[in-house]
PDB file of C-alpha atoms in Angstrom:
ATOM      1  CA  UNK A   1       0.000   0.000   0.000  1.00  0.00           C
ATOM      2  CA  UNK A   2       1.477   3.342  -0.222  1.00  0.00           C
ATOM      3  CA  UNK A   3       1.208   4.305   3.677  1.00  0.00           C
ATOM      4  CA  UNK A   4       3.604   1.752   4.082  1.00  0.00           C
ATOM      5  CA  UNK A   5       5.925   3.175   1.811  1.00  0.00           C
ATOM      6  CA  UNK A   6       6.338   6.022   4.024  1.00  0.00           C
ATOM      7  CA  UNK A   7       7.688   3.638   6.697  1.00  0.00           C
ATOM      8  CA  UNK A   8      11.306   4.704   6.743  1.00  0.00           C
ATOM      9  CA  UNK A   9      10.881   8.108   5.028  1.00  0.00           C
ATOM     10  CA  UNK A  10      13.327  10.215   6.655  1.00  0.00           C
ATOM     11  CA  UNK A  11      12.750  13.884   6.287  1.00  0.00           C
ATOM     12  CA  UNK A  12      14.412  17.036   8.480  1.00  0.00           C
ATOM     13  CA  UNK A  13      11.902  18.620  11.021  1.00  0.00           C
ATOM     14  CA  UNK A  14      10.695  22.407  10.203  1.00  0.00           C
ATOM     15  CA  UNK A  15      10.059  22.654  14.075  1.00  0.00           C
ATOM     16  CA  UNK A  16      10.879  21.435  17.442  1.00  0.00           C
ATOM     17  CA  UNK A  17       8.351  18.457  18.394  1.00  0.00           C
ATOM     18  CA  UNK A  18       7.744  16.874  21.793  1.00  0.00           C
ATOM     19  CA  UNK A  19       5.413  14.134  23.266  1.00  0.00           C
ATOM     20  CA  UNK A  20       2.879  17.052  23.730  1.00  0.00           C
ATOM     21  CA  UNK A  21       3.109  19.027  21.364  1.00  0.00           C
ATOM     22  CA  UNK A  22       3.570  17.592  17.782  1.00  0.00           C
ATOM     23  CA  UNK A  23       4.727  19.693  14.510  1.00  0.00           C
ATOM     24  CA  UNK A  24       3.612  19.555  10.875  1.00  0.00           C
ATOM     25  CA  UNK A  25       5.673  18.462   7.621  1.00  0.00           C
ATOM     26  CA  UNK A  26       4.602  18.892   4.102  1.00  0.00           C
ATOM     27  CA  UNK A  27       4.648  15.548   2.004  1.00  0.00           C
ATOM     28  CA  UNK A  28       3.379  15.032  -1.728  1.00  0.00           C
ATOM     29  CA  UNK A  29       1.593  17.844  -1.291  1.00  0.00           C
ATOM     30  CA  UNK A  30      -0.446  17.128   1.939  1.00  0.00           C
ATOM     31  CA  UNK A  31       0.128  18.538   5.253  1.00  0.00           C
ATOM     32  CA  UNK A  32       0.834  15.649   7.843  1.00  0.00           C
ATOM     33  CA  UNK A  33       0.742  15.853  11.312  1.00  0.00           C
ATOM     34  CA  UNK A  34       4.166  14.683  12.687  1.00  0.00           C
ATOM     35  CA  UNK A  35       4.279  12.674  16.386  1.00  0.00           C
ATOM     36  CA  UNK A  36       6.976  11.225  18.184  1.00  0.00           C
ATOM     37  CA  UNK A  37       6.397   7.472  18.515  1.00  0.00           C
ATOM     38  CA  UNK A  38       6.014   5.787  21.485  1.00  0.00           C
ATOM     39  CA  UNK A  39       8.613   3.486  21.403  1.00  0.00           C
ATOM     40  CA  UNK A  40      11.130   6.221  20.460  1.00  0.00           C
ATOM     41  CA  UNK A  41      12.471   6.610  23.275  1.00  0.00           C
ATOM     42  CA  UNK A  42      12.818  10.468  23.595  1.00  0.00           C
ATOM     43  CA  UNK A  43      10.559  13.398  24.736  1.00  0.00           C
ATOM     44  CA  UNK A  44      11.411  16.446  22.186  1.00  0.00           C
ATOM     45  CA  UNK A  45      13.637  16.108  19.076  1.00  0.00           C
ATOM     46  CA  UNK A  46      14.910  19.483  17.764  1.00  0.00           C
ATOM     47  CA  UNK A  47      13.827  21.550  14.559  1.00  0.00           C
ATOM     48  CA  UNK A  48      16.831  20.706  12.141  1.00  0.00           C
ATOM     49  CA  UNK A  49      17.011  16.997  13.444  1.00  0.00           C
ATOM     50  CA  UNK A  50      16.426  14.259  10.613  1.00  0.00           C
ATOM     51  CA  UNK A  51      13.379  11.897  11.884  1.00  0.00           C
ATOM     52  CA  UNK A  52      12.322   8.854  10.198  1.00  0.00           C
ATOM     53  CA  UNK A  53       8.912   7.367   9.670  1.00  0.00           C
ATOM     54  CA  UNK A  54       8.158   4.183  11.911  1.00  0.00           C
ATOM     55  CA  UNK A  55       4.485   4.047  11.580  1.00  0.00           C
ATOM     56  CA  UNK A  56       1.693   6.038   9.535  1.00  0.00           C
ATOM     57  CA  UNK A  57      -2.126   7.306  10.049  1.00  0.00           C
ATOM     58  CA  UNK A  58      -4.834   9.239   7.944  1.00  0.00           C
ATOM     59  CA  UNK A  59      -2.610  12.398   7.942  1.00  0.00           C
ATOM     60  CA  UNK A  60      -0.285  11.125  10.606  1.00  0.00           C
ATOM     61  CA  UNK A  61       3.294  10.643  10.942  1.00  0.00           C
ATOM     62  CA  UNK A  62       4.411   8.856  13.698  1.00  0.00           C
ATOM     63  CA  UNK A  63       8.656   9.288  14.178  1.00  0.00           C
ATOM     64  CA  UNK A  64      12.016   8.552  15.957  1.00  0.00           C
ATOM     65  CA  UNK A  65      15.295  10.313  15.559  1.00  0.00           C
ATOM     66  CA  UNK A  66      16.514   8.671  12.552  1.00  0.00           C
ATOM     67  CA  UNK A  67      19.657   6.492  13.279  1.00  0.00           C
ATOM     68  CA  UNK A  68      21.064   7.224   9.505  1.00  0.00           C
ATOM     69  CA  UNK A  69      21.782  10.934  11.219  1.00  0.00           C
TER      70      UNK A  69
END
């Protein structure tokens, strides 16, 4: 399916995002909201940091610090 080619997109965060307050990143033309996943491990990740993709909703991006740097 093609959410599941977006598992692994890595992409460089326009804004600081934490647990409780999640950013925004334009994809393909759509607007996705962009959370930190669960399992990631961390509680912010700074704007400028490259994030990668671990799991995908309607409109949803759910991300870790992306170990490729």
């Amino acid at each position: 399916s093609p959410t599941s080619d977006l598992i692994g997109h890595s992409f460089r965060l326009e804004q600081e995002i934490t647990t409780t307050s999640p950013g925004t990143t334009s994809y393909s033309g759509i607007e996705w909201k962009v959370e930190i996943a669960l399992d990631a491990g961390v509680d912010s990740i700074a704007a400028g940091e490259v994030v990668e993709v671990t799991s995908v909703d309607a409109g949803l991006f759910r991300v870790r610090p992306s170990l490729k740097g």
